[in-house]
Short mmCIF file of C-alpha atoms and ligand atoms in Angstrom, two decimals:
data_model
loop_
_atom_site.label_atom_id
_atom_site.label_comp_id
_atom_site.label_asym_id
_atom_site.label_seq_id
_atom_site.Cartn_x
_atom_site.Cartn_y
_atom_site.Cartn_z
CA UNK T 1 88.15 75.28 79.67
CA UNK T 2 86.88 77.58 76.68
CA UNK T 3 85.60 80.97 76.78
CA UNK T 4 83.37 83.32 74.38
CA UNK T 5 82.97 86.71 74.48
CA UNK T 6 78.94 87.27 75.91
CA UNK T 7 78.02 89.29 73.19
CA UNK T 8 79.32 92.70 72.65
CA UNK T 9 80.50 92.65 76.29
CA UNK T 10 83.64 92.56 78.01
CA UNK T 11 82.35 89.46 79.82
CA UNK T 12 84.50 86.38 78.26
CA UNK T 13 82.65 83.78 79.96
CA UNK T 14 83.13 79.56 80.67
CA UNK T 15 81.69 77.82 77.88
CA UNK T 16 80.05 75.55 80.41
CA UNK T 17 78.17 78.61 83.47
CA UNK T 18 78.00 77.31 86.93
CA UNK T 19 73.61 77.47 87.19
CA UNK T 20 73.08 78.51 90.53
CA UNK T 21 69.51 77.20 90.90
CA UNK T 22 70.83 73.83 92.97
CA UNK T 23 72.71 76.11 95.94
CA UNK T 24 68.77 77.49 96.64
CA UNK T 25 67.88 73.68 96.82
CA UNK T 26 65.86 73.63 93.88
CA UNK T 27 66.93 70.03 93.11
CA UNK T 28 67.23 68.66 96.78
CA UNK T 29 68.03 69.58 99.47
CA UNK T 30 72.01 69.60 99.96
CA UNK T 31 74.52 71.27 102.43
CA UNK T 32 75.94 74.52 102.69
CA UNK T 33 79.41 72.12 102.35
CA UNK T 34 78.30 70.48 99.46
CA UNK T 35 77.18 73.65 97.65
CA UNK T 36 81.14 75.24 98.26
CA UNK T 37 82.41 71.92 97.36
CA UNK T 38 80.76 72.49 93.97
CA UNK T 39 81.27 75.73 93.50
CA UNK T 40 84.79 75.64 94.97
CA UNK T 41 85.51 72.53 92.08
CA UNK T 42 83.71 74.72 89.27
CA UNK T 43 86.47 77.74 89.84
CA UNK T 44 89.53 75.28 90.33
CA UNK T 45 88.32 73.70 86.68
CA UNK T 46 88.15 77.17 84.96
CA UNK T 47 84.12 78.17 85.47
CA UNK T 48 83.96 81.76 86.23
CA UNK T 49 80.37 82.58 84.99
CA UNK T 50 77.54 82.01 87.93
CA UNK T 51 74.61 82.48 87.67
CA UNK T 52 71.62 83.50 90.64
CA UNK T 53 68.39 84.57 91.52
CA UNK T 54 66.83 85.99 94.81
CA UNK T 55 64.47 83.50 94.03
CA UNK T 56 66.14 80.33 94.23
CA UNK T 57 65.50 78.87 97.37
CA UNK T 58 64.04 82.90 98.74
CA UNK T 59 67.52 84.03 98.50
CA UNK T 60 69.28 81.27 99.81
CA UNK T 61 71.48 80.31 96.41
CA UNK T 62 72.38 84.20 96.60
CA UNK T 63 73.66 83.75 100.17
CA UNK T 64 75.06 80.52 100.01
CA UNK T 65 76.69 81.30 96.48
CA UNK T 66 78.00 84.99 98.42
CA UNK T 67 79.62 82.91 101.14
CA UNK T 68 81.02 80.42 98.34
CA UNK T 69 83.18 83.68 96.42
CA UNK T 70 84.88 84.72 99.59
CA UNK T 71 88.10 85.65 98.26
CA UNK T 72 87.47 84.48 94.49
CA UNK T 73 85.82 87.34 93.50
CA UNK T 74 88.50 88.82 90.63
CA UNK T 75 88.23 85.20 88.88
CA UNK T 76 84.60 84.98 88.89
CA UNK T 77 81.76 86.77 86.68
CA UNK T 78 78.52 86.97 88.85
CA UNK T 79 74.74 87.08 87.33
CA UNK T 80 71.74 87.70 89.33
CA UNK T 81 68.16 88.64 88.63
CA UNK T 82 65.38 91.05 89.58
CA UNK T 83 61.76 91.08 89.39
CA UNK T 84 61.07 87.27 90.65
CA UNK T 85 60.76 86.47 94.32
CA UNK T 86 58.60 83.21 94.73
CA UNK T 87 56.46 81.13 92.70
CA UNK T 88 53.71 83.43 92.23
CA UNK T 89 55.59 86.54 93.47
CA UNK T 90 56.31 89.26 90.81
CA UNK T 91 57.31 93.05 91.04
CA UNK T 92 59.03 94.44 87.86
CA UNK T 93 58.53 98.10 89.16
CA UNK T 94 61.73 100.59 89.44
CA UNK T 95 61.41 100.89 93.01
CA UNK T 96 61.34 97.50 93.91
CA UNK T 97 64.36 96.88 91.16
CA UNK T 98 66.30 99.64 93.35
CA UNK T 99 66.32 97.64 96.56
CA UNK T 100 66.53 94.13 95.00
CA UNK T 101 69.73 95.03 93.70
CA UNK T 102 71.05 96.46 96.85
CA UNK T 103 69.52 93.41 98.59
CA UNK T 104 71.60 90.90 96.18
CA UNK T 105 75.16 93.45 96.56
CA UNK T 106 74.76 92.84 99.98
CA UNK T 107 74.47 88.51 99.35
CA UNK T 108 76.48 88.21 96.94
CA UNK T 109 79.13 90.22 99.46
CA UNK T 110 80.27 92.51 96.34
CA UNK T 111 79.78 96.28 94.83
CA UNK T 112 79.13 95.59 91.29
CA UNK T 113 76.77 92.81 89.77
CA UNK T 114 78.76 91.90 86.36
CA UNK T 115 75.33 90.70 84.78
CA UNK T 116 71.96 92.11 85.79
CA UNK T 117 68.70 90.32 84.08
CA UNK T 118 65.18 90.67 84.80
CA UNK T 119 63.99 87.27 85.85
CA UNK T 120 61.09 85.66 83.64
CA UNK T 121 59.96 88.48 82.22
CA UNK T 122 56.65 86.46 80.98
CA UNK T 123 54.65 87.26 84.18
CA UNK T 124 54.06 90.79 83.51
CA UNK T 125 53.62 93.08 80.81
CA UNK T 126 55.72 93.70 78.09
CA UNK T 127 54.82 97.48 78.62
CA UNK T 128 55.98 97.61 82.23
CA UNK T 129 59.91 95.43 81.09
CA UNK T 130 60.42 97.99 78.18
CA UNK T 131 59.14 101.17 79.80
CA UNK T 132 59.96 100.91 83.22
CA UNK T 133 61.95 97.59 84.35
CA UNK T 134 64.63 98.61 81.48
CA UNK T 135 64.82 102.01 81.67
CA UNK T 136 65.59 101.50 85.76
CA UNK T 137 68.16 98.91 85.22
CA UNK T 138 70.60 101.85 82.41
CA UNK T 139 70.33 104.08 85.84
CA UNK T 140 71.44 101.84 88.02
CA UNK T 141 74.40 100.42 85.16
CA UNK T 142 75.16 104.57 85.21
CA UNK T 143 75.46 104.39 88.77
CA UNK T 144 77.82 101.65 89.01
CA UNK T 145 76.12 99.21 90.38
CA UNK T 146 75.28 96.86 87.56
CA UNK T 147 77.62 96.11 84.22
CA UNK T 148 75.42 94.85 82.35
CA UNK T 149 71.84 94.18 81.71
CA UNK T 150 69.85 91.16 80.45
CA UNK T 151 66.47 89.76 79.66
CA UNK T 152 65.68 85.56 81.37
CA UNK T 153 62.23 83.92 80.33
CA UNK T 154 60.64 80.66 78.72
CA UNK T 155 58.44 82.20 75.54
CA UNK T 156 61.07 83.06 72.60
CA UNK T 157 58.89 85.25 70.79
CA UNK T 158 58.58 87.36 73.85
CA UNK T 159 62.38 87.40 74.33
CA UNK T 160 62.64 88.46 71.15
CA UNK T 161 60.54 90.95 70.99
CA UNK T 162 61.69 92.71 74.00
CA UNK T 163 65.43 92.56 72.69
CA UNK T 164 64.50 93.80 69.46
CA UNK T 165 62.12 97.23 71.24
CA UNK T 166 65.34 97.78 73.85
CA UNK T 167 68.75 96.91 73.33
CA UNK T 168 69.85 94.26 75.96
CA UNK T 169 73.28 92.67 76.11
CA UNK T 170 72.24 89.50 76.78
CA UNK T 171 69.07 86.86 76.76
CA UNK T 172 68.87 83.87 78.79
CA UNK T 173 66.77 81.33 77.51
CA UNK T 174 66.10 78.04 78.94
CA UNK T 175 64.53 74.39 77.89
CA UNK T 176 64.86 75.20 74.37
CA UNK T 177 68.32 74.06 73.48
CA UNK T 178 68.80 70.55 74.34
CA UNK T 179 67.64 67.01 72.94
CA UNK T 180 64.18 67.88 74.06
CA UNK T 181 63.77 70.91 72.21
CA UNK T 182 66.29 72.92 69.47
CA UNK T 183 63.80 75.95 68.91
CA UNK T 184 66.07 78.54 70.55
CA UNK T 185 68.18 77.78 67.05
CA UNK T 186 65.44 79.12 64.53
CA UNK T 187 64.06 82.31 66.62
CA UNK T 188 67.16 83.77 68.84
CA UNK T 189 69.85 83.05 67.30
CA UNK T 190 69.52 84.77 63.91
CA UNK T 191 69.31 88.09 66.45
CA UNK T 192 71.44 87.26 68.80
CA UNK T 193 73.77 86.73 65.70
CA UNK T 194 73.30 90.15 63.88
CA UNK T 195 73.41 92.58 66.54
CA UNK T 196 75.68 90.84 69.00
CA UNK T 197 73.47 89.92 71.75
CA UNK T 198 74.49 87.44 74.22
CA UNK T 199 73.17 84.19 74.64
CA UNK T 200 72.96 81.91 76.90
CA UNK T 201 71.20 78.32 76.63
CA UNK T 202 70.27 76.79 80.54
CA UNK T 203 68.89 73.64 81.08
CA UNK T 204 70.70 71.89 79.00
CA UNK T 205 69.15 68.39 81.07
CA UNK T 206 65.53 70.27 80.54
CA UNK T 207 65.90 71.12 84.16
CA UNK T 208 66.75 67.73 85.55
CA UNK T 209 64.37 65.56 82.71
CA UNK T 210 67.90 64.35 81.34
CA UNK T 211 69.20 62.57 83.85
CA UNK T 212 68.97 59.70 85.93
CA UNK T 213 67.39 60.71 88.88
CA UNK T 214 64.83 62.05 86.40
CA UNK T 215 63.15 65.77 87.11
CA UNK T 216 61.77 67.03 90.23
CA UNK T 217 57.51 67.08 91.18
CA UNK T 218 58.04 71.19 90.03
CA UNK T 219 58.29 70.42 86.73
CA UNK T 220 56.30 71.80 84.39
CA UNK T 221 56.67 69.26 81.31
CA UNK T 222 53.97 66.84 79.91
CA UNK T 223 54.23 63.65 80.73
CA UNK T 224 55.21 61.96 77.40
CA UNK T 225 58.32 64.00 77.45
CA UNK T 226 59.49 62.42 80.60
CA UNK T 227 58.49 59.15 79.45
CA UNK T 228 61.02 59.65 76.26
CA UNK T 229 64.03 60.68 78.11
CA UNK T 230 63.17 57.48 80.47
CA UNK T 231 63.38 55.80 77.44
CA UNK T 232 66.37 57.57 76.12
CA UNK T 233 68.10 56.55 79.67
CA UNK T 234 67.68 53.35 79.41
CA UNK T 235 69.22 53.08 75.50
CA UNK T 236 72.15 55.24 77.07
CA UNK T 237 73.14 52.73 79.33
CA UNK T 238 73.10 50.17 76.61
CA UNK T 239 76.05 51.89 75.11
CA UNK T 240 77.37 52.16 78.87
CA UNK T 241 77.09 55.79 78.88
CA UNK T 242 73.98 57.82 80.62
CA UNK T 243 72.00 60.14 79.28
CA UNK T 244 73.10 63.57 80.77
CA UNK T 245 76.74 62.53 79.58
CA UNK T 246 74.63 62.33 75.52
CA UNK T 247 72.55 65.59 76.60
CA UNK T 248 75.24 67.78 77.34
CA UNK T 249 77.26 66.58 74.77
CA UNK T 250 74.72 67.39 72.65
CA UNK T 251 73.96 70.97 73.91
CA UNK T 252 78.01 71.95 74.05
CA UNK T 253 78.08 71.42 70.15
CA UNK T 254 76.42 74.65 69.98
CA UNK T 255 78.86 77.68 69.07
CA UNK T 256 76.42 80.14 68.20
CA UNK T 257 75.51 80.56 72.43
CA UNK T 258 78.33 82.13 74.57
CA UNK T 259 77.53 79.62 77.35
CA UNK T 260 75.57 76.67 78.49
CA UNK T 261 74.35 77.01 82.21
CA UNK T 262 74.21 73.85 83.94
CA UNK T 263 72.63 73.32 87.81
CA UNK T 264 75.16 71.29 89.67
CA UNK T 265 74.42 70.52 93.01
CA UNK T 266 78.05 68.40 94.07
CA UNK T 267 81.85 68.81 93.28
CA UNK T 268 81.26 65.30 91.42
CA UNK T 269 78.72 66.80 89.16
CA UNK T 270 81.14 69.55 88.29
CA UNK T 271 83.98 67.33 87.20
CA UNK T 272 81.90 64.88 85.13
CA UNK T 273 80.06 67.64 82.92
CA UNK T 274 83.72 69.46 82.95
CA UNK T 275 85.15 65.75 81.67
CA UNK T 276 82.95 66.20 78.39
CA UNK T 277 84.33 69.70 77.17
CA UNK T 278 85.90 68.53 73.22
CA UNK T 279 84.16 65.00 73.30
CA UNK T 280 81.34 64.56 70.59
CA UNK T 281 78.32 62.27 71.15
CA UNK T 282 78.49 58.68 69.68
CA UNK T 283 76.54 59.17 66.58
CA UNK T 284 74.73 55.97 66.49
CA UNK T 285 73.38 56.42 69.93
CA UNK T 286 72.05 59.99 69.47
CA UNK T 287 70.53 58.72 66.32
CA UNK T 288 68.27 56.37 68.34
CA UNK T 289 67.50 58.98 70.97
CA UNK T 290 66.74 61.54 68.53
CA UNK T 291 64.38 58.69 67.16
CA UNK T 292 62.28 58.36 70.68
CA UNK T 293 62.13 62.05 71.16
CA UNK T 294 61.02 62.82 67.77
CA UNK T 295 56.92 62.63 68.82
CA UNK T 296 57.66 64.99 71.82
CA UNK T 297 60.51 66.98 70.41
CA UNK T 298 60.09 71.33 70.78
CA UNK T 299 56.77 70.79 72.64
CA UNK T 300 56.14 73.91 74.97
CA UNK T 301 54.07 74.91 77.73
CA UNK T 302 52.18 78.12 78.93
CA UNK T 303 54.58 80.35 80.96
CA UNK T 304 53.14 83.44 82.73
CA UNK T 305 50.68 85.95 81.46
CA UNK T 306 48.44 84.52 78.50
CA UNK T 307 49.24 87.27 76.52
CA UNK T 308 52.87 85.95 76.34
CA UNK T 309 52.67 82.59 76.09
CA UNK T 310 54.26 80.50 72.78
CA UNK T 311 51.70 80.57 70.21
CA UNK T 312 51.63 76.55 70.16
CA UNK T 313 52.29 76.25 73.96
CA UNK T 314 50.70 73.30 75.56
CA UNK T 315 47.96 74.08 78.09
CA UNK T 316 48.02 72.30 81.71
CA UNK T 317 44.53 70.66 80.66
CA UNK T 318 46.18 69.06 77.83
CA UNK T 319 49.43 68.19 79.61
CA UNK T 320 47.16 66.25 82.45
CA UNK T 321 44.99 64.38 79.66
CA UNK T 322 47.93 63.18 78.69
CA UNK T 323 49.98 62.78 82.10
P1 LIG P 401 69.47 71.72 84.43
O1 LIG P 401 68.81 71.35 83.17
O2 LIG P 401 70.86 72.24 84.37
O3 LIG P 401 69.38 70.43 85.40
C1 LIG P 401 69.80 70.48 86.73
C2 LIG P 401 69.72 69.08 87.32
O4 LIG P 401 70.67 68.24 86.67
C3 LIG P 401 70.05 69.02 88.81
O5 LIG P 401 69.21 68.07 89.44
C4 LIG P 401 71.48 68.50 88.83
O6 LIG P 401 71.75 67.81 90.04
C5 LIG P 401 71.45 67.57 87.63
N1 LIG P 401 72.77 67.27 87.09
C6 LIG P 401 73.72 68.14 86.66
N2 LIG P 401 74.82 67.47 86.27
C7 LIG P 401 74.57 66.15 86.45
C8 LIG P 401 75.30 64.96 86.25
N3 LIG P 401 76.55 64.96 85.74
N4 LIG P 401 74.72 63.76 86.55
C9 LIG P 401 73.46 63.72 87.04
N5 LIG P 401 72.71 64.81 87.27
C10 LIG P 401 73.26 66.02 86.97
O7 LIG P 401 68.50 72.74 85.16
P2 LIG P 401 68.66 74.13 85.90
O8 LIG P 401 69.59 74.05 87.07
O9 LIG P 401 67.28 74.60 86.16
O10 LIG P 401 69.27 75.09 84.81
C11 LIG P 401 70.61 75.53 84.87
C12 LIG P 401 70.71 76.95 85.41
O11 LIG P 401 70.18 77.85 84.45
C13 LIG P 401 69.90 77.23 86.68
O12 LIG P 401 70.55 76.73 87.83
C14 LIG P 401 69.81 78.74 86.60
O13 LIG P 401 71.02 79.32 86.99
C15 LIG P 401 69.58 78.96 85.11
N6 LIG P 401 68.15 79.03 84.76
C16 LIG P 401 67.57 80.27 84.68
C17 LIG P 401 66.22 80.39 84.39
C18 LIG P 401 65.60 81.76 84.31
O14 LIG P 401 66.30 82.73 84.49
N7 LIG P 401 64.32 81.90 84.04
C19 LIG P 401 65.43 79.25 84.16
C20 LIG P 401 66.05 78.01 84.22
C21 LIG P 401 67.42 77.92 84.51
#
């Protein structure tokens, strides 16, 4: 395993993050055995970065992923979030950022949360995250409780913005580093770059769109996209590879992000992605799937309030026209 430094932090986390989203069942239902299998596999292989959310599976990856670090805890880094509790359930307000963290202390079965973000910060205003969500989260790092604090969300330009108004140690950005989509490059890197902000690329498969099993009903992708990395599959197993082995490949050749979070839902799917750590893509076959994706490549969708969206996100009218 390889580490980076998350920023300016004294975080040096996996180059590959253990994404916590599978332990709430977000791809599946699996086993509280299955999901400490996995987890279990990632620590023995050298992952020590996890990363949660009271809102995967309504706080069952917290629990599950608590249970999980029994007795692990010095070897592990921990990320959770705040302000996201359900599909359509939002509350960025201090208060409610005062108990979620106690709430996820107690779940996670520790005292301090290494990495504290505020989850999808697209649903509310960028007001409230810079004036009050913030602000709350440097108490509660001068209380102890959190180390550090981060911004998670799908818009760029809103990431940005935030981290350039209030000075977060890390952004999580996800669906725009991968095969499908290289715009996280171009608009949070240069940043991230010149004043030492963390980043971290998840979905790296475009949140299960790069694999075999293909992505769950959830997903909010137009249809030609999926159709592409069908396509993409098949080519893939031409060369007798697949096409998460070419996607992660892919996404790991990126240095200038600390870490690459990746959902794995069994100990199996831990030591194949783990296998590809130093192995490059075959060039000729990346080529061709580069070719395919090309007429859906860094297309993006509406995410939370209007006023946040990407300026060239895709609306759900067009993505069904199409679909
Ligand atoms: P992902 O792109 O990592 O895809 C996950 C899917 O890929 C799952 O179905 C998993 O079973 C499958 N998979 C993984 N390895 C595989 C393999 N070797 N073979 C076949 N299938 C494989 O999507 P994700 O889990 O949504 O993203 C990774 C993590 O990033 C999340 O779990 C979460 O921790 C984080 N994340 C955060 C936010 C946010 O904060 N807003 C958003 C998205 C993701």
């Amino acid at each position: 395993m390889y580490y980076r430094q998350l920023g300016k932090t004294d975080l040096n986390v996996s180059i590959i993050g253990f994404g916590a989203g599978p332990l709430g069942n977000a791809y599946g239902e699996i086993s509280d055995d299955t999901g400490k299998q996995a987890v279990h596999a990632a620590i023995d292989h050298g992952i020590n970065f996890f990363d949660t959310s009271p809102y995967y599976g309504l706080t069952l990856s917290e629990t599950r992923l608590g249970h999980a670090l029994k007795g692990y805890r010095q070897k592990v880094l921990i990320a959770t979030k705040g302000g996201r509790y359900g599909i359509d359930v939002f509350d960025f307000s201090a208060t409610r950022l005062i108990r979620s963290v106690e709430e996820s202390l107690q779940r996670l079965q520790t005292d301090v949360i290494d990495l504290y973000q505020l989850h999808d910060v697209e649903f509310v205003s960028k007001q409230q995250i810079i004036e009050e969500a913030l602000p709350c989260l440097e108490r509660l790092r001068k209380q102890g409780k959190i180390r550090y604090i981060g911004i998670t969300g799908y818009p760029l330009h809103l990431l940005r913005d935030v981290a350039m108004t209030f000075p977060v140690d890390s952004i999580l950005s996800y669906c725009h580093y991968n095969l499908l989509n290289t715009t996280l490059q171009d608009v949070l890197v240069p940043l991230a770059t010149k004043d030492g902000i963390g980043l971290i690329n998840a979905s790296s498969l475009h949140m299960g769109v790069l694999t075999e099993q293909g992505a769950p009903p959830w997903h909010p992708g137009p249809e030609p996209v999926h159709e592409a990395a069908r396509q993409a599959a098949t080519i893939a197993r031409e060369y007798d590879t697949d096409i998460t082995t070419i996607a992660l490949q892919f996404a790991l050749q990126n240095k200038d992000v600390n870490t690459t979070l990746v959902g794995m839902r069994t100990e199996a799917e831990v030591h194949q992605n783990l296998a590809l750590i130093g192995t490059a893509p075959d060039q000729e076959l990346l080529a061709r799937i580069q070719e395919i994706m090309a007429p859906v490549k860094d297309i993006n969708w509406e995410s939370g309030l209007p006023e946040n969206y990407e300026p060239d996100a895709q609306s759900q009218r067009e993505k069904d026209s199409e679909g």
